[in-house]
Amino acid sequence: MSKALIQTVTDQFPDAVIASHAYRGDQTVVLQRDGLVDVASYLKQQPDLQMNLLVDVTAVDYSVFGKQPATAFFASSGVQVRPTSGIPDGDPWPGPPAEARFAVVYHFYSTVHKHRLRLVIPIEESDTELDSLTPLWSAADWLEREVWDMYGIRFRGHPNLKRILMYEEFKGHPLRKDYPVNKRQPLIGPIN
Amino acid sequence: MQSNPSFLTTRLDKAIGWAQKYSIFQYPFVTACCGMEYMATACSHYDVDRFGAGLPRFSPRQADVLFVVGTISHKMAPVLTRIHDQMADPKWVVAFGVCTCTGGFYDNYATVMGIDTLLPVDVYIPGCPPRPEMVLDGLMKLQDKIQDHRANGRRAEPEARPEVFEV
């Protein structure tokens, strides 16, 4: 598996990179929060990288990850889900990037060089704020609003950081693992 | 409603009910995948025009029947009730697909658990999505309701959501 992009980023920003791995051809770099904008603009502007497409921005809440057994989703049909550790792989997934509760994940693609890179930024629960990439990729605008809406992670310098999917009156952030599954916040009440 | 309607008015009500049930102007409130099945029902293979329901009106002012087709989220709910309020009486509501009947397989922060928590529903058509035959069956049940509404001189009480949907 090629690790050329990981190598380039690690050589250029040795202080910002926390870890890296290539899992089945997908190259991932785990970054310090403060290094995000520098690395991202480097990825966009360097002629041999030219990550001109921001494919996705999302987040992960690791607060219950691995702390409770996965529910047997296919128990009714008796289908066993093989753990990924059982699949032979020379470079297995290393698990959550850090002890931090959240991780914000960026997926970049270069339509010129046809290569991809994933950046993962661990975010502590006590300070859920990081720099916006909207000035670099306008695609980040709505994606960062979605991350704010669903996970409550703020983006510094975002031009219009408000909810995008849920309504303004909604309290909380529904994709956080501590949001109760059955909690409803109806805008208009039931008639019966 | 007078207690002893004359022979003439009952015949007249029956005639008007007959006319009304074969001139259903529907408002399709289509939000999700059920819309494809709604379109299949409306097109020539199944042809709702046989039941006089072939002309959907995209203005609630001109519609008699509100077809709620697809999942309704809490964000959409005020819009739906507003559309219902804008329709002129007499009006009927059809819950098309299991999401509108009960919320379907959605059990989360976003979805309304059945539109009968918002509106009085006349006909429930469960299914994910319902087959066109089920839709036509529901449409005929609605026609019976419209006919009865004229014959009784009053609108039937909205149905309570059945414990078990009979298919």
XYZ file of C-alpha atoms in Angstrom:
359
model
C 0.000 0.000 0.000
C 1.263 3.398 -0.907
C 2.025 5.772 1.901
C 3.398 8.565 -0.259
C 0.909 11.197 0.877
C 1.361 10.310 4.547
C 5.111 10.625 4.058
C 4.795 14.029 2.370
C 2.590 15.443 5.116
C 4.680 13.964 7.924
C 7.907 15.348 6.436
C 6.395 18.773 5.945
C 4.600 19.049 9.307
C 6.413 16.803 11.792
C 5.012 18.727 14.781
C 1.378 18.652 13.702
C 1.138 14.964 12.876
C 0.142 12.752 15.824
C -0.157 9.452 13.994
C -0.858 7.990 10.600
C -1.963 4.752 9.071
C -2.896 3.278 5.725
C -5.809 0.910 6.046
C -6.491 -1.051 2.843
C -5.182 1.721 0.670
C -6.900 4.599 2.476
C -4.256 6.912 3.836
C -5.083 8.690 7.079
C -3.178 11.318 9.016
C -4.142 12.173 12.590
C -3.393 15.816 13.234
C -3.122 18.288 16.074
C -6.036 20.671 16.055
C -3.836 23.742 15.566
C -2.118 22.334 12.507
C -5.302 21.852 10.489
C -5.376 25.040 8.418
C -1.646 24.890 7.597
C -1.828 21.275 6.471
C -5.065 21.807 4.570
C -3.830 24.822 2.641
C -0.609 22.959 1.888
C -2.637 20.039 0.555
C -4.641 22.361 -1.621
C -1.868 24.540 -2.990
C 1.088 22.191 -3.430
C 1.310 21.366 -7.191
C 1.991 17.679 -6.629
C -0.905 17.318 -4.172
C -3.685 19.652 -5.450
C -6.456 18.391 -3.201
C -9.037 20.518 -4.970
C -12.084 18.544 -3.810
C -13.231 18.422 -0.203
C -15.343 15.277 -0.342
C -16.717 15.230 3.177
C -16.434 16.699 6.633
C -17.933 14.665 9.423
C -17.308 13.781 13.045
C -17.250 10.749 15.294
C -18.311 10.558 18.918
C -16.110 7.921 20.552
C -17.595 8.353 24.031
C -19.193 4.889 24.108
C -16.952 3.289 21.502
C -15.737 -0.082 22.732
C -17.314 0.436 26.169
C -20.372 -1.668 25.560
C -20.653 -4.794 23.442
C -21.998 -4.256 19.981
C -25.632 -5.299 19.833
C -26.275 -8.399 17.767
C -27.793 -6.563 14.849
C -28.311 -9.662 12.739
C -29.302 -11.901 15.629
C -32.778 -12.489 14.196
C -31.395 -13.993 11.013
C -28.516 -15.759 12.745
C -25.980 -14.033 10.529
C -22.615 -13.671 12.196
C -20.684 -10.524 11.474
C -17.032 -11.338 11.204
C -14.878 -8.971 13.261
C -12.559 -6.938 11.081
C -9.627 -8.300 13.068
C -10.401 -11.685 11.521
C -9.778 -10.394 8.036
C -6.114 -10.678 7.072
C -4.565 -7.256 6.765
C -0.934 -6.255 6.981
C -1.716 -2.861 8.413
C -4.832 -3.088 10.598
C -6.931 -0.172 11.728
C -5.339 1.194 14.899
C -8.618 2.126 16.606
C -9.798 5.522 17.830
C -7.220 8.216 17.154
C -6.823 9.435 20.736
C -8.421 9.571 24.144
C -10.401 12.627 23.055
C -14.155 12.214 22.882
C -14.682 13.505 19.329
C -12.782 13.289 16.101
C -13.490 15.516 13.119
C -12.754 13.761 9.835
C -11.922 15.429 6.524
C -11.791 13.559 3.231
C -9.810 15.144 0.412
C -9.533 14.124 -3.209
C -7.437 15.468 -6.035
C -9.216 15.405 -9.371
C -5.843 16.148 -10.992
C -3.704 13.434 -9.411
C -6.574 11.075 -8.508
C -5.433 10.513 -4.955
C -7.184 10.729 -1.611
C -6.206 11.602 1.912
C -8.141 11.594 5.163
C -7.345 13.960 8.009
C -8.548 13.155 11.521
C -8.508 15.815 14.242
C -9.133 14.617 17.810
C -11.309 17.118 19.708
C -11.606 17.211 23.477
C -15.080 17.514 24.956
C -13.987 20.487 27.057
C -13.057 22.610 24.039
C -15.029 21.664 20.954
C -13.804 24.313 18.591
C -11.495 24.234 15.630
C -10.706 26.346 12.595
C -13.073 26.453 9.661
C -11.927 25.387 6.220
C -14.634 27.410 4.477
C -12.147 30.050 3.227
C -10.247 27.295 1.409
C -13.087 25.074 0.163
C -16.561 26.568 -0.057
C -17.880 22.995 0.155
C -16.897 23.091 3.825
C -19.636 25.646 4.530
C -22.637 23.315 4.725
C -20.600 20.302 5.840
C -19.303 22.184 8.857
C -22.810 23.401 9.614
C -23.943 19.794 9.613
C -21.159 18.811 12.008
C -22.160 21.691 14.281
C -25.813 20.695 14.080
C -25.294 17.003 14.741
C -22.275 16.986 17.072
C -22.023 20.484 18.529
C -18.493 21.103 17.317
C -17.920 24.767 16.518
C -15.854 26.042 13.612
C -13.926 29.228 14.203
C -14.200 31.671 11.306
C -17.222 30.041 9.698
C -19.334 32.734 7.972
C -22.757 31.382 8.966
C -22.537 28.687 11.603
C -26.142 27.767 12.310
C -28.169 24.579 12.185
C -28.669 23.107 8.735
C -30.763 19.950 9.202
C -32.580 20.462 12.476
C -34.805 23.432 13.245
C -33.578 26.426 15.195
C -35.678 25.529 18.257
C -33.975 22.142 18.587
C -32.006 21.714 21.805
C -28.860 19.641 21.843
C -27.037 17.740 19.156
C -28.740 14.484 18.182
C -25.777 12.439 16.958
C -23.915 12.819 20.214
C -23.986 9.454 21.913
C -25.454 10.943 25.089
C -28.520 12.240 23.227
C -31.360 9.874 24.234
C -32.490 7.759 21.310
C -36.171 8.212 22.125
C -36.096 11.902 22.897
C -38.461 13.945 20.726
C -38.657 17.708 20.373
C -41.781 18.242 18.292
C -42.411 21.714 16.941
C -46.176 21.233 17.153
C -47.870 19.053 19.701
C -50.014 16.006 19.150
C -53.734 16.622 18.738
C -54.745 13.398 20.433
C -79.256 17.486 10.423
C -82.988 17.168 10.721
C -84.228 14.007 12.340
C -86.524 12.878 9.521
C -85.063 13.885 6.198
C -87.516 13.790 3.381
C -87.323 11.305 0.560
C -86.213 14.032 -1.843
C -83.270 15.271 0.217
C -81.947 11.795 0.905
C -82.065 10.982 -2.805
C -80.392 14.287 -3.555
C -77.659 13.680 -0.948
C -77.011 10.305 -2.411
C -76.687 11.764 -5.891
C -74.357 14.507 -4.691
C -72.290 11.994 -2.734
C -72.026 9.846 -5.833
C -70.834 12.829 -7.842
C -68.429 13.908 -5.149
C -66.753 10.553 -4.696
C -65.978 10.343 -8.401
C -64.437 13.815 -8.565
C -61.647 13.586 -6.026
C -59.126 16.356 -6.385
C -56.078 15.251 -4.423
C -53.232 17.247 -3.040
C -50.168 14.945 -3.133
C -47.929 15.963 -0.237
C -45.001 13.855 -1.409
C -41.886 13.851 0.740
C -40.175 10.507 0.227
C -39.799 7.267 -1.695
C -43.520 6.421 -1.448
C -43.905 9.114 -4.079
C -42.656 6.673 -6.710
C -45.428 4.255 -5.838
C -47.911 7.095 -5.825
C -46.765 8.006 -9.340
C -47.025 4.374 -10.441
C -50.590 4.315 -9.143
C -51.442 7.548 -10.872
C -50.053 6.451 -14.243
C -51.811 4.434 -16.893
C -51.029 0.908 -15.627
C -53.170 1.427 -12.541
C -54.894 4.627 -13.568
C -56.567 6.409 -10.665
C -58.585 8.324 -13.219
C -60.945 5.326 -13.243
C -61.935 6.484 -9.753
C -62.224 10.105 -10.744
C -59.024 10.958 -8.924
C -56.898 11.601 -11.982
C -56.282 15.311 -11.557
C -53.948 16.197 -8.682
C -54.196 19.843 -7.663
C -51.034 21.465 -6.425
C -52.916 24.129 -4.540
C -54.537 23.178 -1.228
C -57.383 25.599 -1.984
C -58.510 23.457 -4.901
C -58.048 20.055 -3.270
C -60.477 17.770 -1.440
C -58.125 15.029 -0.292
C -54.707 15.464 1.267
C -52.496 12.526 0.288
C -49.584 12.522 2.723
C -47.037 10.409 0.911
C -43.784 9.749 2.747
C -41.999 10.375 6.022
C -42.912 13.542 7.889
C -40.203 15.048 10.064
C -40.808 17.380 12.983
C -39.354 20.159 10.871
C -41.935 19.476 8.156
C -44.900 19.045 10.529
C -45.915 22.733 10.763
C -45.931 22.953 6.962
C -48.172 19.903 6.717
C -50.709 21.221 9.227
C -50.692 24.568 7.448
C -51.461 22.880 4.116
C -54.285 20.999 5.835
C -55.627 24.221 7.330
C -55.601 25.875 3.937
C -57.810 23.218 2.371
C -61.475 24.067 2.122
C -64.103 21.848 3.745
C -65.150 19.165 3.101
C -61.696 17.639 3.203
C -60.183 14.228 3.795
C -56.725 13.001 4.697
C -55.076 9.816 3.476
C -51.943 8.498 5.194
C -49.991 6.846 2.401
C -47.240 4.450 3.493
C -46.275 3.147 6.895
C -44.167 6.206 7.780
C -47.235 8.414 7.714
C -49.313 5.778 9.529
C -46.990 5.124 12.471
C -43.547 6.519 11.771
C -42.545 3.212 10.201
C -39.099 1.945 10.984
C -37.947 5.397 11.990
C -37.601 5.726 15.739
C -35.427 8.758 16.171
C -35.140 12.435 17.016
C -36.376 13.647 13.622
C -39.496 11.735 12.629
C -43.156 12.296 13.491
C -44.567 9.003 14.733
C -47.599 8.969 12.478
C -49.380 11.988 11.028
C -52.477 11.208 13.096
C -50.624 12.965 15.900
C -51.042 16.121 13.783
C -54.142 15.700 11.612
C -57.358 13.674 11.595
C -56.690 10.794 9.210
C -59.501 9.168 7.231
C -57.755 6.298 5.487
C -54.537 4.547 6.437
C -52.634 2.784 3.653
C -49.705 0.983 5.291
C -46.880 -0.623 3.352
C -43.302 0.250 2.645
C -44.265 1.304 0.053
C -47.860 0.131 -0.431
C -48.585 -1.687 -3.659
C -50.775 0.215 -6.117
C -53.534 -2.327 -5.474
C -53.515 -1.307 -1.812
C -53.658 2.340 -2.777
C -56.641 1.697 -5.016
C -58.282 -0.274 -2.206
C -57.683 2.678 0.116
C -59.065 5.021 -2.485
C -62.257 2.963 -2.750
C -62.596 2.980 1.052
C -62.242 6.734 0.887
C -64.952 6.874 -1.761
C -67.266 4.931 0.526
C -66.514 7.430 3.238
C -67.255 10.361 0.980
C -70.538 8.780 -0.091
C -71.514 8.146 3.536
C -70.596 11.666 4.493
C -73.260 12.921 2.093
C -75.799 10.307 3.117
C -75.369 10.936 6.853
C -75.222 14.659 6.389
C -72.148 14.802 8.577
C -68.573 13.846 8.399
C -67.670 10.518 9.950
C -65.458 10.711 13.001
C -61.791 10.374 12.148
C -60.581 6.844 12.552
C -58.440 5.916 15.501
C -55.230 4.268 14.444
C -55.976 0.516 14.354
C -53.965 -1.695 16.682
C -53.190 -4.014 13.795
C -53.255 -2.958 10.169
C -55.269 -5.436 8.149
C -53.760 -6.005 4.744
